[in-house]
mmCIF file of C-alpha atoms in Angstrom:
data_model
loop_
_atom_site.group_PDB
_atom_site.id
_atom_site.type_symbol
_atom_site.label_atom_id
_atom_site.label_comp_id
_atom_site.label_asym_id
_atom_site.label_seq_id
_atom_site.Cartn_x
_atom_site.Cartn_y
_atom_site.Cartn_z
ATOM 1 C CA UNK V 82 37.174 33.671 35.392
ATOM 2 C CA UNK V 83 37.950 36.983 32.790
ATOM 3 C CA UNK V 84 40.522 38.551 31.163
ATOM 4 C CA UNK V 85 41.000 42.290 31.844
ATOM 5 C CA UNK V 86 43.025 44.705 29.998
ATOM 6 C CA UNK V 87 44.443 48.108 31.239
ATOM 7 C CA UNK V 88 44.130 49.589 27.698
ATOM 8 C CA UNK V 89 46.258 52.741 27.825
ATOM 9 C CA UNK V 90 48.307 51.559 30.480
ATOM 10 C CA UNK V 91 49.787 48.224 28.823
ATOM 11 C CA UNK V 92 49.617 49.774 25.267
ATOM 12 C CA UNK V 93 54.065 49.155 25.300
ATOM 13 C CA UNK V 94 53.332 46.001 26.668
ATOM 14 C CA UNK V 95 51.524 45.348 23.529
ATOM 15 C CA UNK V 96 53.898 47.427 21.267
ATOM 16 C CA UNK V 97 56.713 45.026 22.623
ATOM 17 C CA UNK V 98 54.898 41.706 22.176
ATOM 18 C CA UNK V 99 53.911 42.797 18.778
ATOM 19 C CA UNK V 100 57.433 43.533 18.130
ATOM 20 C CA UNK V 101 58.503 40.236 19.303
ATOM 21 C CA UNK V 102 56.370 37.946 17.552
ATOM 22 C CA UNK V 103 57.135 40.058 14.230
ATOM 23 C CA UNK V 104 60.699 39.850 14.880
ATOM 24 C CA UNK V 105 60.731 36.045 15.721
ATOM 25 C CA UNK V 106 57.753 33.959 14.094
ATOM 26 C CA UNK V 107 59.697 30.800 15.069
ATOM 27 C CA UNK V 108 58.790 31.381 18.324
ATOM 28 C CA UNK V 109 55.346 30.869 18.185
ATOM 29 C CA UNK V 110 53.372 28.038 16.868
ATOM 30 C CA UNK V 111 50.870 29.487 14.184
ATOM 31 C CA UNK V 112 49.915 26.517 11.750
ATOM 32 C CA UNK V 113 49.959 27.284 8.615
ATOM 33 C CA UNK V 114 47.334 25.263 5.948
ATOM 34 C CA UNK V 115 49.366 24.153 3.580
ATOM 35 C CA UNK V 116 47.778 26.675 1.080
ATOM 36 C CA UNK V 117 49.981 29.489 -0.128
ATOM 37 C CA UNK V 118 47.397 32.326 -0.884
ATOM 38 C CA UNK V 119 45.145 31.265 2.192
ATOM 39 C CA UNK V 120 48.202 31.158 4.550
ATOM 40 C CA UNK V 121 49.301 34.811 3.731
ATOM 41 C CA UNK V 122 45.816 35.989 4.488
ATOM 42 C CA UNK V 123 45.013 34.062 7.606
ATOM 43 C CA UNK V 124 48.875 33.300 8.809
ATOM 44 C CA UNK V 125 48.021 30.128 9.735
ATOM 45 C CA UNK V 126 45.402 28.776 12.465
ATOM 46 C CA UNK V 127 46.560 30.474 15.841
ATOM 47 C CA UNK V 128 46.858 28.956 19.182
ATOM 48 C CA UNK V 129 43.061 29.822 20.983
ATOM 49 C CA UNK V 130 41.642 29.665 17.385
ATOM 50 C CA UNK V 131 38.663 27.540 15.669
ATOM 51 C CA UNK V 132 38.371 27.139 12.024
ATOM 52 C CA UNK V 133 36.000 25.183 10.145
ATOM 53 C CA UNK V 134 35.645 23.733 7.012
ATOM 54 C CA UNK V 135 32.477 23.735 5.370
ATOM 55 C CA UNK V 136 31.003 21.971 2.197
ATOM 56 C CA UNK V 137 28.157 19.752 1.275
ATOM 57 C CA UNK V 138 28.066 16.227 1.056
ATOM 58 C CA UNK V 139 31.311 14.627 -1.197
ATOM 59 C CA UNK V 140 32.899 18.365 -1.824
ATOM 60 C CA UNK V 141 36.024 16.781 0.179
ATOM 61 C CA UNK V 142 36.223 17.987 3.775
ATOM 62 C CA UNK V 143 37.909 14.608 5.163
ATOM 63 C CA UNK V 144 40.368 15.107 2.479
ATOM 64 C CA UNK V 145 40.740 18.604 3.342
ATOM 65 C CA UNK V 146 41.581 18.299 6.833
ATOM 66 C CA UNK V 147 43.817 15.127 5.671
ATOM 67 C CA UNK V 148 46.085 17.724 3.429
ATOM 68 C CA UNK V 149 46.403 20.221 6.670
ATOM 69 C CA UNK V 150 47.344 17.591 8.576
ATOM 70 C CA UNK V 151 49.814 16.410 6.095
ATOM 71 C CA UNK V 152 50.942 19.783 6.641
ATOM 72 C CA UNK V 153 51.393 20.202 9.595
ATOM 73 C CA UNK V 154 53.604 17.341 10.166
ATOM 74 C CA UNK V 155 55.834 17.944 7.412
ATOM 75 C CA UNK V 156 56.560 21.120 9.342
ATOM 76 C CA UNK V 157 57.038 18.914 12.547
ATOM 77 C CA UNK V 158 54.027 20.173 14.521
ATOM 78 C CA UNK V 159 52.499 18.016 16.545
ATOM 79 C CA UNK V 160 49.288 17.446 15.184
ATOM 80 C CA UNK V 161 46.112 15.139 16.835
ATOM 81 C CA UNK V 162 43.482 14.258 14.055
ATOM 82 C CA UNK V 163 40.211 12.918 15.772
ATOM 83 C CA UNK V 164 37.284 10.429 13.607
ATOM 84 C CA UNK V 165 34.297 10.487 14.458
ATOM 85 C CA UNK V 166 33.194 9.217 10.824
ATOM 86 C CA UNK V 167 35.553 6.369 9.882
ATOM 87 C CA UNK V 168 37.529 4.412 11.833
ATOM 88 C CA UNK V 169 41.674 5.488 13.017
ATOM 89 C CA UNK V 170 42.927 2.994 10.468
ATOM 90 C CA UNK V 171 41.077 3.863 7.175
ATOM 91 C CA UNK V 172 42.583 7.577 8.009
ATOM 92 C CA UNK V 173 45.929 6.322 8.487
ATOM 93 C CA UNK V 174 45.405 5.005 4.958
ATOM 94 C CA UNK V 175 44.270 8.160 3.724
ATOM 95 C CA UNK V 176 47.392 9.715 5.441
ATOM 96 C CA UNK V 177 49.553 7.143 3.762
ATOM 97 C CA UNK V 178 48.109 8.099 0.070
ATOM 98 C CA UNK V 179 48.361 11.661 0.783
ATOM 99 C CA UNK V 180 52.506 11.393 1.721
ATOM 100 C CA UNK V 181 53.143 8.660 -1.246
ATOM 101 C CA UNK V 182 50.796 10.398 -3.119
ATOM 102 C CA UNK V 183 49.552 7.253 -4.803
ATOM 103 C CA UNK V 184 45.866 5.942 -5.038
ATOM 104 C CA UNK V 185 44.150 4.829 -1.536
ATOM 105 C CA UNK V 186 42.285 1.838 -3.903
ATOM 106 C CA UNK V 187 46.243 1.231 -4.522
ATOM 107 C CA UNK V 188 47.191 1.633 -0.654
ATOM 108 C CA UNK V 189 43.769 0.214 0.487
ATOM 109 C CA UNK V 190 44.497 -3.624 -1.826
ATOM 110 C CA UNK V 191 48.032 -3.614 -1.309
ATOM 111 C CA UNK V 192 48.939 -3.491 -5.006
ATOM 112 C CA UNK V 193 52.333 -2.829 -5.426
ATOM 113 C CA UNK V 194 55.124 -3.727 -8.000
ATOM 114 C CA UNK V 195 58.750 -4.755 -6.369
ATOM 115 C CA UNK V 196 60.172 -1.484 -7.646
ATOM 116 C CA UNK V 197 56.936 0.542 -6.149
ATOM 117 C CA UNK V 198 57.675 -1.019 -2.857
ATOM 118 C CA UNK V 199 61.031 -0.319 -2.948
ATOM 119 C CA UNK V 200 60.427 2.924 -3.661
ATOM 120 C CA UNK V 201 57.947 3.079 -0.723
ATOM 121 C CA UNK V 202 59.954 1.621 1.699
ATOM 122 C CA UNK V 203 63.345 4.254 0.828
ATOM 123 C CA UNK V 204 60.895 7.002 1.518
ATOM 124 C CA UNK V 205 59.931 5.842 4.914
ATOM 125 C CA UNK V 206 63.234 5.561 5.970
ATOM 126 C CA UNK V 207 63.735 9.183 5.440
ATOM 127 C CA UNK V 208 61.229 10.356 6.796
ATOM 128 C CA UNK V 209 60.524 7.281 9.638
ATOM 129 C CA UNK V 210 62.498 9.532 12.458
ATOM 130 C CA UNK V 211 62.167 13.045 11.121
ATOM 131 C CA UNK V 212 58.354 12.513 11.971
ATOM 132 C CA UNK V 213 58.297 10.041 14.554
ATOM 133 C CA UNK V 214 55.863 11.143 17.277
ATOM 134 C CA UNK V 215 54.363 14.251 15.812
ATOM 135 C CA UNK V 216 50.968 12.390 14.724
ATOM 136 C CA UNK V 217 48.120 10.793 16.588
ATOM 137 C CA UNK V 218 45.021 9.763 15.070
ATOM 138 C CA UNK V 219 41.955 8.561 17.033
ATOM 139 C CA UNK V 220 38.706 7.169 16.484
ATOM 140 C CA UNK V 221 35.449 6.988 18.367
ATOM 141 C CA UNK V 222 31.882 5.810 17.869
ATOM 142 C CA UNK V 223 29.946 8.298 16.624
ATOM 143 C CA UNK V 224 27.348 10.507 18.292
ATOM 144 C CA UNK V 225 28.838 9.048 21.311
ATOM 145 C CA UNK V 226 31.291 11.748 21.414
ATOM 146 C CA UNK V 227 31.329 14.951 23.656
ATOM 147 C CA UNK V 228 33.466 17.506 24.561
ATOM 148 C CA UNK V 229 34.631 15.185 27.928
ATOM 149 C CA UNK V 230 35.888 12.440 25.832
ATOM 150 C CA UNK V 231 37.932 14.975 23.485
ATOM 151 C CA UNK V 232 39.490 16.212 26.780
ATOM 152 C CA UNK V 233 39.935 12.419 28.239
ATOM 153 C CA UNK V 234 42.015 11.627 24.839
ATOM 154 C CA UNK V 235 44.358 14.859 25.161
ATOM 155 C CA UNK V 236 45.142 13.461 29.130
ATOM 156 C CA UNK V 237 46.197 10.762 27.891
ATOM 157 C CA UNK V 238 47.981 11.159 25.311
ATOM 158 C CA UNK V 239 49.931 13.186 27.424
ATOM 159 C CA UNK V 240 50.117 11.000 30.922
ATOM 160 C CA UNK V 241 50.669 8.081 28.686
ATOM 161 C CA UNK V 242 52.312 9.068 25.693
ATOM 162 C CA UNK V 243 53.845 12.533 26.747
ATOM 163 C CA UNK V 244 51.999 13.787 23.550
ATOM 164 C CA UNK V 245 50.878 17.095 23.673
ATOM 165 C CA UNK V 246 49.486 18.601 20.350
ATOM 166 C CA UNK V 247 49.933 22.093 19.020
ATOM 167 C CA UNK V 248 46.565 21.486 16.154
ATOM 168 C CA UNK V 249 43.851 19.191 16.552
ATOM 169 C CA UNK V 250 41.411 18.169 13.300
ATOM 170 C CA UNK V 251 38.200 16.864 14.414
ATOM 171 C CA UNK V 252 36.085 14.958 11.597
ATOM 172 C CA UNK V 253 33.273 16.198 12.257
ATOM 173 C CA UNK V 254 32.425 18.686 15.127
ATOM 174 C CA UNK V 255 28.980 17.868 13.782
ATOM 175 C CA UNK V 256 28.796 14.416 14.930
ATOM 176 C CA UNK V 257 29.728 15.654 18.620
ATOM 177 C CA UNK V 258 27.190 15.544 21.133
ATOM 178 C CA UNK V 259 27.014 18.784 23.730
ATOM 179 C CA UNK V 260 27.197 17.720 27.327
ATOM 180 C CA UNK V 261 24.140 19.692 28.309
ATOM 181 C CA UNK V 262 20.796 18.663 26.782
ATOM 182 C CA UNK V 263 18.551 20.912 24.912
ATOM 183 C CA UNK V 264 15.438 20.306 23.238
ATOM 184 C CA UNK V 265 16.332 21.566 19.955
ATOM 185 C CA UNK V 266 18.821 20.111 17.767
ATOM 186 C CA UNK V 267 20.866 23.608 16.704
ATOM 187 C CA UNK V 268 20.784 24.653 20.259
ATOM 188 C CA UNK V 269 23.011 21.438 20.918
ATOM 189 C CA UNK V 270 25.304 22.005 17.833
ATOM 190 C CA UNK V 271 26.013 25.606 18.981
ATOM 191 C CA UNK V 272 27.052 24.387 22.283
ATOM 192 C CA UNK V 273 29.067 21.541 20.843
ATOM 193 C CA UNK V 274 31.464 24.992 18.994
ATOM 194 C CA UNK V 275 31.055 27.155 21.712
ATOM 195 C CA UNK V 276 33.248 24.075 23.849
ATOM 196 C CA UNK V 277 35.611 23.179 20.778
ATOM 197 C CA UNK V 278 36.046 27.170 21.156
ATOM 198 C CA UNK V 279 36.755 26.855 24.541
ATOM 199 C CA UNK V 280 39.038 24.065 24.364
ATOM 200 C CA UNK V 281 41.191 25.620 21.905
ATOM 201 C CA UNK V 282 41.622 29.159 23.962
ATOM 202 C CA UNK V 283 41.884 26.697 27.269
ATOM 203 C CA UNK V 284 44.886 24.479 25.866
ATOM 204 C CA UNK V 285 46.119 27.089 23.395
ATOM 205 C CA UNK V 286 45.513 25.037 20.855
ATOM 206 C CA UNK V 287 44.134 25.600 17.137
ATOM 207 C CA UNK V 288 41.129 23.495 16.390
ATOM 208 C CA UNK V 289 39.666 22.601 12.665
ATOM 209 C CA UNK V 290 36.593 21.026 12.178
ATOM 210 C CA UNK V 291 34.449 19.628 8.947
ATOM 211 C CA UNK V 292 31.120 20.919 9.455
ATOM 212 C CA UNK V 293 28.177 20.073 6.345
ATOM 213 C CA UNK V 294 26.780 23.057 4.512
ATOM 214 C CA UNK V 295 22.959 22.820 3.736
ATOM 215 C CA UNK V 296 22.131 20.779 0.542
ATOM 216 C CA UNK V 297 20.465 24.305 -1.236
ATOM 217 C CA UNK V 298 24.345 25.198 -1.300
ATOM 218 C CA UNK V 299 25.704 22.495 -3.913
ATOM 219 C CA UNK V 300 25.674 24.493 -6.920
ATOM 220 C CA UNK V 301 26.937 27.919 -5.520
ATOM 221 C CA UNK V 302 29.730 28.773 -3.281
ATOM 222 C CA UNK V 303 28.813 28.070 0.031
ATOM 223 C CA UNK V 304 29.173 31.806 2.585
ATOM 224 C CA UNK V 305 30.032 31.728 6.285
ATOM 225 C CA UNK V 306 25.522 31.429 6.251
ATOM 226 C CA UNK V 307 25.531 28.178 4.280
ATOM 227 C CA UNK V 308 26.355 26.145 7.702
ATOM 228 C CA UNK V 309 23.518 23.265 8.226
ATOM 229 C CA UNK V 310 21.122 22.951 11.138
ATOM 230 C CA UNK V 311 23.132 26.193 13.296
ATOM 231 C CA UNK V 312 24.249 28.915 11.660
ATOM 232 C CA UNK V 313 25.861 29.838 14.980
ATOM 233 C CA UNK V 314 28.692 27.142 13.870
ATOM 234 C CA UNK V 315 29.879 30.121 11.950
ATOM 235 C CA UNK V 316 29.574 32.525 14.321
ATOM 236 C CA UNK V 317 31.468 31.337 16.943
ATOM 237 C CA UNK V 318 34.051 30.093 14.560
ATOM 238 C CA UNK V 319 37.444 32.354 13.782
ATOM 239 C CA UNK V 320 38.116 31.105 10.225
ATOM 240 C CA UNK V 321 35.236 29.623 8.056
ATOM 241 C CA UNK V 322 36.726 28.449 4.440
ATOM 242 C CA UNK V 323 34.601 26.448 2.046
ATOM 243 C CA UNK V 324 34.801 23.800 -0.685
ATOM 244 C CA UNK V 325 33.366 24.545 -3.478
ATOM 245 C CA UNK V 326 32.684 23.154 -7.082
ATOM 246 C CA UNK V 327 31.645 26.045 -9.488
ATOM 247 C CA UNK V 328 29.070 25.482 -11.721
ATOM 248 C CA UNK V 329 29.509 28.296 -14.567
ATOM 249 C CA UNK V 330 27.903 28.443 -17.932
ATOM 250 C CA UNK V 331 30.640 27.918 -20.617
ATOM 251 C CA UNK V 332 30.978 29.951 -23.767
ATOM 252 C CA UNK V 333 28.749 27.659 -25.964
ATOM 253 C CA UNK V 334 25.791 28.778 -23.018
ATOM 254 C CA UNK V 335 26.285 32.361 -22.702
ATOM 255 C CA UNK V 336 25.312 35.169 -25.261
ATOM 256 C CA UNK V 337 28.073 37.678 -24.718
ATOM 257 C CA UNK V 338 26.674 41.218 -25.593
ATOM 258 C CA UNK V 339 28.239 44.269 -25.905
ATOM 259 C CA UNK V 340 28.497 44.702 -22.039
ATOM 260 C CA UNK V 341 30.034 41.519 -20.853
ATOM 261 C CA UNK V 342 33.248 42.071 -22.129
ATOM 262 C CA UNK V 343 34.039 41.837 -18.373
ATOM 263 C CA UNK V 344 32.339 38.778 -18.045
ATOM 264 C CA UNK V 345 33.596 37.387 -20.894
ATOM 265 C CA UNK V 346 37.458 37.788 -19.451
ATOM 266 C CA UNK V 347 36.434 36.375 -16.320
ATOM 267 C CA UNK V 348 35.258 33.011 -18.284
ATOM 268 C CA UNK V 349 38.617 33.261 -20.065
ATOM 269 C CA UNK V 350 40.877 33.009 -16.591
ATOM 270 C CA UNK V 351 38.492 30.435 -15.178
ATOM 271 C CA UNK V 352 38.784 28.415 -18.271
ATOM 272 C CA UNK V 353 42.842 28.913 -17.960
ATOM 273 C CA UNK V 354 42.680 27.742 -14.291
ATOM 274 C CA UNK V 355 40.778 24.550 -15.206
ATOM 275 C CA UNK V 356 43.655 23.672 -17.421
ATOM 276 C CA UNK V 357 46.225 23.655 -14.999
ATOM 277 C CA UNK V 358 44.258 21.024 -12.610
ATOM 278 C CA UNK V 359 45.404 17.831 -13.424
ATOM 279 C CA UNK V 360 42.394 16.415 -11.214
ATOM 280 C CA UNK V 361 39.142 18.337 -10.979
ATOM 281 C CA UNK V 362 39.074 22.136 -9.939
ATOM 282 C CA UNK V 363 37.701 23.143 -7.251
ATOM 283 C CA UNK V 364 37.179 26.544 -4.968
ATOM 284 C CA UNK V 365 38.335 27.296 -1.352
ATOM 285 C CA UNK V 366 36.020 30.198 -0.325
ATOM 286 C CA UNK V 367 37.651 32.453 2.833
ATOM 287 C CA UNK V 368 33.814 32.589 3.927
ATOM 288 C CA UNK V 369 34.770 34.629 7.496
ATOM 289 C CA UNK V 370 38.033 35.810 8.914
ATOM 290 C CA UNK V 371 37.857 37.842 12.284
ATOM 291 C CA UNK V 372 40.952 39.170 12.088
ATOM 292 C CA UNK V 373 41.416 40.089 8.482
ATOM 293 C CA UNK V 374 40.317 39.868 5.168
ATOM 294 C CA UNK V 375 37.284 37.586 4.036
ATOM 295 C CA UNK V 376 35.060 36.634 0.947
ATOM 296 C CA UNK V 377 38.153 35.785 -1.078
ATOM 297 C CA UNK V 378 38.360 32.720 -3.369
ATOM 298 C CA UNK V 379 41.153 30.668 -4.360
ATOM 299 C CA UNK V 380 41.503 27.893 -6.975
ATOM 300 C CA UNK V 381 42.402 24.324 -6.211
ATOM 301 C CA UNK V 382 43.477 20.849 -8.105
ATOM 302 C CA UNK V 383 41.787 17.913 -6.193
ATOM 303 C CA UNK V 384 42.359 14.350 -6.952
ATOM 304 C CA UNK V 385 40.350 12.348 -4.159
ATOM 305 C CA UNK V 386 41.706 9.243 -5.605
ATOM 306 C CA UNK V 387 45.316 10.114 -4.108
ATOM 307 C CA UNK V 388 43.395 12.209 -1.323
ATOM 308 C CA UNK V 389 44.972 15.568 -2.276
ATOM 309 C CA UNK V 390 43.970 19.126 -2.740
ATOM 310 C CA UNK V 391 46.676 21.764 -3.820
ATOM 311 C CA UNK V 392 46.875 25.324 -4.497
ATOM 312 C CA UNK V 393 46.692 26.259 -8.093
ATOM 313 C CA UNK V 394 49.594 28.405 -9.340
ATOM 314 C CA UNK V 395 49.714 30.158 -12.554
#
């Protein structure tokens, strides 16, 4: 099967749908990431779309995806996270420190005061029907995952549980095995994206996935090339972003000369940002954006004990 387009000929056509979707965004289900600054460059993650988010070991990708999802649901899109790391109930924990935004060694040992649970328990019944049946989280063993089993779990969820996601979060696409076999390793993850691409332009729906960045990236920002074992994970990918943990000299390292005045300033806002993060700062890269602007970098707060990671506003 293909898609043709009579250029000229369906150029209104295109004027008019255009028209429409600027007109009424409500209409159609673009979800956005929960990050200001990213979200007015990229929209949001687009029906048909995959995005990826890359780091290296620890940078936070779980806890990443966790905050989209969070997200997503607070907007009441139905959203489908799939583990193929840790098991469906240690993310639901995750989930549950993200919303209370208290500690998941808190969450995790059940350590609560009476007026903490109290407190707890008001909240969820506020929010118990506003987000009842918008979130599914599943689990399965890994490397014994393909692109067949990711389609088995979307039939039924919706034969079973008429539950039909608009965004799907897969931790990690990495972990995935591709259906056909090929003797070498990157030939297999390619394949493994190339089908998570697939499914999402099949089913109309938009796909994130972790993916690791190679170790040589830990101290520098990681670029839509830093992608591990296939750097066609990138390339077949729509939106790449990054986590990123900037090591920069400080003051008492640098000789400022004459020149670096420049420099010197950009030290000075970096320095400001850190201040502001009440948990450690961190850098989401825009590594690749097909349809827009790229190689842009926005700040970020993260506190992985309460499995959050917010914008940073001046």
């Amino acid at each position: 099967t293909y898609e043709m387009i009579r250029w000229i000929e369906e150029f209104e056509t295109r004027q008019l749908e255009r028209k429409e979707r600027r007109e009424h965004p409500e209409r159609y289900t673009v979800v956005p990431t929960g990050f200001k600054r990213l979200d007015s460059i990229i929209g949001g993650i687009q029906p048909g779309e995959l995005g990826l988010v890359m780091a290296t070991t620890g940078k936070g990708k779980s806890i990443m995806l966790t905050n989209m999802a969070h997200n997503s649901v607070r907007l009441s899109i139905p959203s489908l996270y799939i583990a193929l790391e840790m098991p469906a109930r240690q993310i639901a924990q995750r989930q549950d420190s993200r919303w209370l935004r208290m500690s998941y060694k808190q969450i995790k040992e059940y350590d609560f005061t009476p007026r903490e649970l109290r407190g707890i328990h008001e909240r969820w019944m506020k929010i118990n029907k506003k987000w009842t049946d918008l979130y599914r989280i599943v689990s399965m063993p890994l490397r014994r995952c393909n692109i067949l089993s990711v389609r088995e779990v979307l039939d039924d969820l919706k034969t079973e549980d008429n539950f039909i996601p608009k965004v799907i979060y897969v931790d990690s696409g990495d972990h995935m095995n591709s259906v056909q076999k090929y003797d070498q390793f990157r030939l297999s993850q390619a394949d493994v994206y190339w089908e998570l691409s697939s499914l999402a332009e099949e089913g109309q729906y938009g796909i994130w996935s972790s993916t690791q960045a190679g170790r040589e990236w830990a101290e520098r920002t990681a670029t839509a090339e830093a992608s591990s074992e296939s750097y066609d994970k990138t390339r077949i990918a729509d939106i790449v972003i990054s986590l990123n943990t900037p090591n920069r000299k400080t003051r008492s390292t640098r000789v400022v000369t004459e020149d670096d005045n420049g420099e010197d300033d950009k030290k000075k806002e970096l320095d400001k940002l850190k201040s502001l993060a009440s948990g450690d700062y961190m850098e989401i890269y825009l590594a690749k954006y097909r349809d827009g602007d790229s190689k842009i970098t926005i700040p970020v707060d993260a506190d992985f004990k309460k499995i959050y990671i917010q914008e940073i506003t001046k």
